[in-house]
C-alpha positions in Angstrom: 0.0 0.0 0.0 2.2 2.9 -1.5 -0.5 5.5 -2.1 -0.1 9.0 -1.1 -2.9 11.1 0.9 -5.0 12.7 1.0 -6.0 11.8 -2.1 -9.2 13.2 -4.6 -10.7 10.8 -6.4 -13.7 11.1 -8.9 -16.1 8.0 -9.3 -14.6 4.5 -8.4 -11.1 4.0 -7.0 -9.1 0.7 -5.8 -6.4 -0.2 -3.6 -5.2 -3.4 -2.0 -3.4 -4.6 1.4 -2.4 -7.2 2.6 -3.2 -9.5 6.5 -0.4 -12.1 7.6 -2.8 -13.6 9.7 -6.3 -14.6 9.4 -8.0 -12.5 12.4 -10.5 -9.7 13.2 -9.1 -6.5 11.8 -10.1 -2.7 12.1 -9.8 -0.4 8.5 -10.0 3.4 9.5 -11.0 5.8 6.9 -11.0 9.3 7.4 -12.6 11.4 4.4 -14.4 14.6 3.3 -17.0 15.8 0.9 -18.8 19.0 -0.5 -22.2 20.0 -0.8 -22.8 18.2 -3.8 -20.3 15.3 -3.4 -20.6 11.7 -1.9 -18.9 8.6 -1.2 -19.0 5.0 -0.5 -16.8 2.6 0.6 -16.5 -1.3 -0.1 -14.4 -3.9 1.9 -13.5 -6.6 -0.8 -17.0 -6.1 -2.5 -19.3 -6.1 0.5 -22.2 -3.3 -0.7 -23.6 -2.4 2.9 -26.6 -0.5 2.9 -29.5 0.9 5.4 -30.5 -0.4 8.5 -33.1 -1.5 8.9 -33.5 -2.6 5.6 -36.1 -0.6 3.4 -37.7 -1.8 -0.3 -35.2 0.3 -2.3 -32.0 -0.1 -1.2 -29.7 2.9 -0.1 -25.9 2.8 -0.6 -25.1 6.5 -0.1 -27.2 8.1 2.4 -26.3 5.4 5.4 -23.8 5.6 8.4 -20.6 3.9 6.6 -21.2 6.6 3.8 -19.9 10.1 3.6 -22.6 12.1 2.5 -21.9 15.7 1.3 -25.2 17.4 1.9 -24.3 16.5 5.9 -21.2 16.9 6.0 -20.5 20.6 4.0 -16.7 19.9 3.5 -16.1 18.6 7.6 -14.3 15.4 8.0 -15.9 11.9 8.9 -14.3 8.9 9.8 -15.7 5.6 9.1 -14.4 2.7 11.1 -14.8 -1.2 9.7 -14.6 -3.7 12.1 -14.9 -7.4 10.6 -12.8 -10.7 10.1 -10.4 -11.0 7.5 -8.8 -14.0 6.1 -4.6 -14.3 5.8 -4.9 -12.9 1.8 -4.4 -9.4 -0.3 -7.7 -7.1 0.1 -9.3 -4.8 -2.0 -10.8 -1.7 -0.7 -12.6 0.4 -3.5 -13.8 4.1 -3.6 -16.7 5.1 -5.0 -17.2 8.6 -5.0 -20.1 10.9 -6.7 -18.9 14.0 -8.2 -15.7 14.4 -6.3 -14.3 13.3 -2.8 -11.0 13.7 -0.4 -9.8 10.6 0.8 -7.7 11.9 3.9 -6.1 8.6 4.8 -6.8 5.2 5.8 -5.0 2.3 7.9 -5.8 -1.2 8.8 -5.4 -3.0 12.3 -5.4 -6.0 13.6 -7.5 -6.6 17.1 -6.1 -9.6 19.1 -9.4 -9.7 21.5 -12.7 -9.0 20.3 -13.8 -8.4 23.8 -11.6 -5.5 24.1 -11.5 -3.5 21.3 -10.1 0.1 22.3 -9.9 3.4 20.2 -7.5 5.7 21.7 -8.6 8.5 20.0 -8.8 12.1 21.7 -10.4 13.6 18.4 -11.6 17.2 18.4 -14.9 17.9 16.2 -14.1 20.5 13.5 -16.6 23.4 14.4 -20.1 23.1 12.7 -23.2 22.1 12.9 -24.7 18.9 13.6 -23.5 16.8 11.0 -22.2 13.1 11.4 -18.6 12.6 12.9 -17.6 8.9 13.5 -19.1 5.9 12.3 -18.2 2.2 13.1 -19.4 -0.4 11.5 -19.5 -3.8 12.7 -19.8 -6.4 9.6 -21.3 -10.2 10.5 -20.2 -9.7 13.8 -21.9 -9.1 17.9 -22.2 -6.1 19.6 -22.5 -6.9 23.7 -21.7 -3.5 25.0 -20.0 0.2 23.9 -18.0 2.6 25.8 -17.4 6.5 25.1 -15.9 8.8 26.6 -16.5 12.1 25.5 -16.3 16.1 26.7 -18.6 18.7 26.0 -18.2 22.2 26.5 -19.6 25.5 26.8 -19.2 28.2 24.8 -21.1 32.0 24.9 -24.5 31.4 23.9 -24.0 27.5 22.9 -22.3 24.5 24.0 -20.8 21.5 22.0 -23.0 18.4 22.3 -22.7 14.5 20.6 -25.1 12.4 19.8 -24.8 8.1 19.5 -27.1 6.2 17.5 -27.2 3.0 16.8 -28.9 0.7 14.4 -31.3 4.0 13.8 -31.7 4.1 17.1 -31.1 7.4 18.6 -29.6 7.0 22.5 -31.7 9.7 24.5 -30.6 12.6 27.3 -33.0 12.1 30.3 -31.8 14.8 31.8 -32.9 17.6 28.5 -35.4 18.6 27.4 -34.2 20.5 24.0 -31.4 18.4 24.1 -33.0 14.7 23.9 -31.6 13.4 21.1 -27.8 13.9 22.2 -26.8 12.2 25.3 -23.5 14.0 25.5 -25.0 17.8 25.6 -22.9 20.9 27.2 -24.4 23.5 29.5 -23.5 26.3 32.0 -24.2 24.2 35.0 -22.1 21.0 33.9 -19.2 24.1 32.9 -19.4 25.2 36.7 -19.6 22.3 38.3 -16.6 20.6 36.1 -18.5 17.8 34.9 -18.2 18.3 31.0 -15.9 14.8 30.5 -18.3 12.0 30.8 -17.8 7.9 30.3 -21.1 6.0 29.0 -21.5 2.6 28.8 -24.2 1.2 26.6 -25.6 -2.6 26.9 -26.8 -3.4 23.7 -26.7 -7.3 23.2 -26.8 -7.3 19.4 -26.5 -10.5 17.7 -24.3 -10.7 15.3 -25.2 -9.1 11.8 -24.0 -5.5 10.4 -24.6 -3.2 13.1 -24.0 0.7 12.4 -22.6 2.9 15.7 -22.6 6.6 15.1 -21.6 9.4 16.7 -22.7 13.0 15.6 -21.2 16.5 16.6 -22.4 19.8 17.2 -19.9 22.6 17.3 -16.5 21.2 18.9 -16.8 18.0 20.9 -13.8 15.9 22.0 -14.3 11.8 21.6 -11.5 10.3 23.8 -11.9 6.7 23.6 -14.3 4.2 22.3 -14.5 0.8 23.8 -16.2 -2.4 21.9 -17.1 -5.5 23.9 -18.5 -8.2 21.0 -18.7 -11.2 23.6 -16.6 -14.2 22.7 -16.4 -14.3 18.9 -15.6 -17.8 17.8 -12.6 -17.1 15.0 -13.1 -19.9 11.9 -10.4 -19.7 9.4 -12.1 -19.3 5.9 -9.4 -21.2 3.3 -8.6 -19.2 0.3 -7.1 -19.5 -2.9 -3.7 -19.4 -1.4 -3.9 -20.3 2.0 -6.3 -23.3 0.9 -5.4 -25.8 4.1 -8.1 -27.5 5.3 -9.6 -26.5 8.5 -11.3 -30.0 9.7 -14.3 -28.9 9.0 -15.9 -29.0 4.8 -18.6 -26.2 6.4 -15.5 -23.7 6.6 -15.1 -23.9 2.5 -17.2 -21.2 0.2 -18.7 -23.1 -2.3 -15.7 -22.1 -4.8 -13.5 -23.8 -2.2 -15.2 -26.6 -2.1 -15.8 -27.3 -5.9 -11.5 -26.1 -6.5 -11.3 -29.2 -3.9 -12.9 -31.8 -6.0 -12.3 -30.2 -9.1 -8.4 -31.1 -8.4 -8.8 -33.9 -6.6 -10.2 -35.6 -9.9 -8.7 -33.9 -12.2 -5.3 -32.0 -11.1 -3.3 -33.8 -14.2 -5.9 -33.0 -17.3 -6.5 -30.4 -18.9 -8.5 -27.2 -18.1 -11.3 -28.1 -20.2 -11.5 -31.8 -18.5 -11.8 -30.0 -15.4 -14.7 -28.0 -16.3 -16.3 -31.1 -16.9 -15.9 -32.2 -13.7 -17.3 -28.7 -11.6 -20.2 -29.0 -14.8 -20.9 -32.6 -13.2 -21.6 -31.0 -10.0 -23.5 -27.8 -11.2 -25.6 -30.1 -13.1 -26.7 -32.5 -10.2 -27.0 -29.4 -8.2 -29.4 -28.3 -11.3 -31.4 -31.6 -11.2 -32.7 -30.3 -8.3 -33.2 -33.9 -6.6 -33.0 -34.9 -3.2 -30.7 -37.6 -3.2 -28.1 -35.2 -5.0 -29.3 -31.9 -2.6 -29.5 -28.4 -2.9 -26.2 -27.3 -2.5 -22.7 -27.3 -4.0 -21.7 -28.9 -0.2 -24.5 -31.6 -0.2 -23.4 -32.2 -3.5 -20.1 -33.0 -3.4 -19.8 -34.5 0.5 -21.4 -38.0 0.6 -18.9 -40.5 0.7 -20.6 -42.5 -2.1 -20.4 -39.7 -4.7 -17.0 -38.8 -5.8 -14.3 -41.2 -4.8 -11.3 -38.3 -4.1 -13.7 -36.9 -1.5 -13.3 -40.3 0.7 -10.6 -40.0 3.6 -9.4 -43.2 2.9 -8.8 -42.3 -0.8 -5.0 -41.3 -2.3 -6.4 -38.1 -3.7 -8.0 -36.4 -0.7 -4.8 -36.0 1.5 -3.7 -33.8 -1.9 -6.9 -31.9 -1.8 -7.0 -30.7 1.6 -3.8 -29.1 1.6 -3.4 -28.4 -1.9 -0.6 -26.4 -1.8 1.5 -28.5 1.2 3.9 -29.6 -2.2 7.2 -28.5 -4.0 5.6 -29.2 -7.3 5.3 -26.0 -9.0 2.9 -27.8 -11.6 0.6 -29.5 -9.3 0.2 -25.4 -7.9 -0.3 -24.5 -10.9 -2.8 -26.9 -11.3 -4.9 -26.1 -7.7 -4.3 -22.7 -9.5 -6.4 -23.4 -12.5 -8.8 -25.8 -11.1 -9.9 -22.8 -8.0 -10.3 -20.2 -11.4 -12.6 -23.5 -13.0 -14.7 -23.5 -9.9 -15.5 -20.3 -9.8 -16.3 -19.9 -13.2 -18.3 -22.5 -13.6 -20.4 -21.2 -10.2 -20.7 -18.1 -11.6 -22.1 -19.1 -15.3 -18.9 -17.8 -17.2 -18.0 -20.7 -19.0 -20.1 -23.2 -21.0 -20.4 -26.4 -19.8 -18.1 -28.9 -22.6 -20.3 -31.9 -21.7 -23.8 -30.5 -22.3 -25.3 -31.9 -19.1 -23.2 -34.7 -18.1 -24.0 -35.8 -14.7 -21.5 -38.5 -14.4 -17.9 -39.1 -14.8 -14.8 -41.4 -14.1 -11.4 -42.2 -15.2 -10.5 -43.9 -18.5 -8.6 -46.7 -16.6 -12.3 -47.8 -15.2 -14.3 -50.2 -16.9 -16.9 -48.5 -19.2 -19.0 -51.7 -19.3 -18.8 -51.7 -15.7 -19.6 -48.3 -14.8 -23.0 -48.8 -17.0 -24.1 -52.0 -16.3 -23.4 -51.9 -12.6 -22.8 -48.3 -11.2 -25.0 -46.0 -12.9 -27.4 -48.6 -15.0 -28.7 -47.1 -18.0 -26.1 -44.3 -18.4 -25.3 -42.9 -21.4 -22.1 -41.9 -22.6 -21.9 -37.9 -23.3 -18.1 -37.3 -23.8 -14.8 -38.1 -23.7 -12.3 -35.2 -22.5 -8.6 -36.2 -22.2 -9.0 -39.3 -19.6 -12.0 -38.6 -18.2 -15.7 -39.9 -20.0 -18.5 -38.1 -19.1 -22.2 -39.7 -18.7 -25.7 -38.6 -19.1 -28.9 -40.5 -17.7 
């Protein structure tokens, strides 16, 4: 990440970085707009929208977004709190009109139960406008803590307002003040009580979950604390840190597929290989219930594909793809991972034209028809592999 800021972009901008560790991490963004300027931010693709949801969605005018009619040139930053996987990320701008990207930097937290922002942040001057956003993303929220000074000024005081999930946190003790829990006044000024801690129980289950905190005139936010609960930490694999977890469930569907996919078919070609994924979107396609509904109940039974069996040569291989000093057979999880994902997401043709079996060429054809799969009927043959209809 070699970028310089601030930075001004104008409609959609990309940069990566990179984790060493699979983990929960923080990404703090700090960024400004005009008037007649917005912008969004997404985490390697994830659109976030309103809360609660609404029939059209909204992808500029929520918390995690910088919206220029608000802000009139002031600063916001937007904090991202959500697990990351040990890979390169991708976080992209997307600005309307023009916007000032001020900075950005990524953390990693080692205790979800403790997340602390050191922060002693003074609000530009102006009017009530949003300030600091943090967004929790398919995670808990069991508590927050701020701690935050008001003070008063001739005529006016600063004041700071936390919502969360749209739900405004109300003063009890204001009247023209309800809305912001954190409000300045001549008594709390003379009796030295304009630094205050709050703690709010909230309980949230885990989901995306929005915190904000608004400003009017010059507030000071100290610290922000974050208690999710106990957050269990399940590595996802990836493309290159593909090691098996012990658990199938932990595998995206392209994971899962890229395992079979080069289980059967590591030392064929790339077009043999789409046979194979086809094989699986196809039965996923047939929409029975012996086959199941999903790439996962697909592909799992020990009676459907043989490299899937723990006692079979091939699935050591394909739970640890990369555990090797072959360069081919990386090259070839490589390609089979790009087949799996392609064939998931419709961008390739299936080469079989429905095939719903397959096996080696070194198994007995007559076999496999008579005895396997009775009445199948041969669709294809793609380097070693023959492919079967029914």
């Amino acid at each position: 990440m070699s970028e310089q800021f601030p930075k001004k972009i104008s409609k959609k901008y990309s940069t990566t970085f990179s984790t060493d560790q699979s983990g929960f991490y923080k990404i703090i963004i700090a960024a400004h707009c005009e008037k007649s300027q917005d912008l969004r931010v997404e985490v390697d693709g994830i659109k976030l929208r309103e809360i609660p949801a609404e029939e059209k969605p909204q992808y500029m005018n929520i918390p995690p977004a910088w919206n220029g009619a608000q802000l009139k040139g002031l600063k916001k930053t937007v904090v991202f709190i959500l697990k990351l996987d040990k890979d390169d990320h991708t976080i992209t701008f997307i600005s309307n009109n023009e916007a000032v990207i001020e900075g950005f930097n990524t953390e990693y937290i080692p205790d979800s139960q403790n997340i602390q922002f050191n922060l002693e942040k003074q609000a530009q001057d102006g009017d009530r406008r949003p300030w600091y956003t943090f967004v929790l993303i398919d995670l808990p929220l069991k508590s927050i803590t701020a701690d935050v000074t008001v003070k008063w000024h001739f005529l006016d005081g600063d004041d700071a307002k936390l919502i969360i999930d749209n739900t405004i946190k109300t003063n009890p003790y204001s009247i023209f003040h309800r809305n912001w829990v954190w409000s300045a006044g001549i008594l709390r000024k003379i009796f030295g009580i304009e630094r205050e801690e709050k703690t709010f129980t909230e309980n949230l289950g885990s989901g995306v979950h929005y915190i904000e905190f608004w400003a009017d005139r010059t507030p000071t936010l100290h610290s922000v604390k974050l208690d999710l609960g106990f957050v269990s930490l399940k590595r996802t694999p990836t493309v290159d840190d593909p090691q098996w977890t012990g658990n199938f469930a932990d595998d995206t569907e392209e994971m899962i597929l890229a395992r079979l996919v080069f289980g059967e078919a590591r030392n064929q070609s790339v077009e043999a290989m789409k046979g194979v994924a086809w094989v699986v979107k196809n039965r996923l396609m047939a929409n029975r219930s012996d086959w199941g509904n999903t790439y996962h109940l697909v592909i799992l039974p020990p009676d459907q594909f043989s490299a899937m069996n723990p006692e079979d040569d091939n699935f050591p291989i394909l739970i640890d793809p990369l555990n090797t000093e072959s360069q081919v057979t990386k090259d070839a999880w490589k390609k089979a991972y790009e087949v799996a994902r392609e064939v998931i997401n419709g961008s390739v043709d299936d080469p079989t034209e429905g095939a719903l079996f397959f096996h080696s060429a070194d198994y007995p054809q007559q076999k496999f028809i008579t005895q396997d799969v009775p009445g199948a009927i041969f669709a294809i043959k793609i380097d070693d592999m023959l492919f079967y209809k029914i």
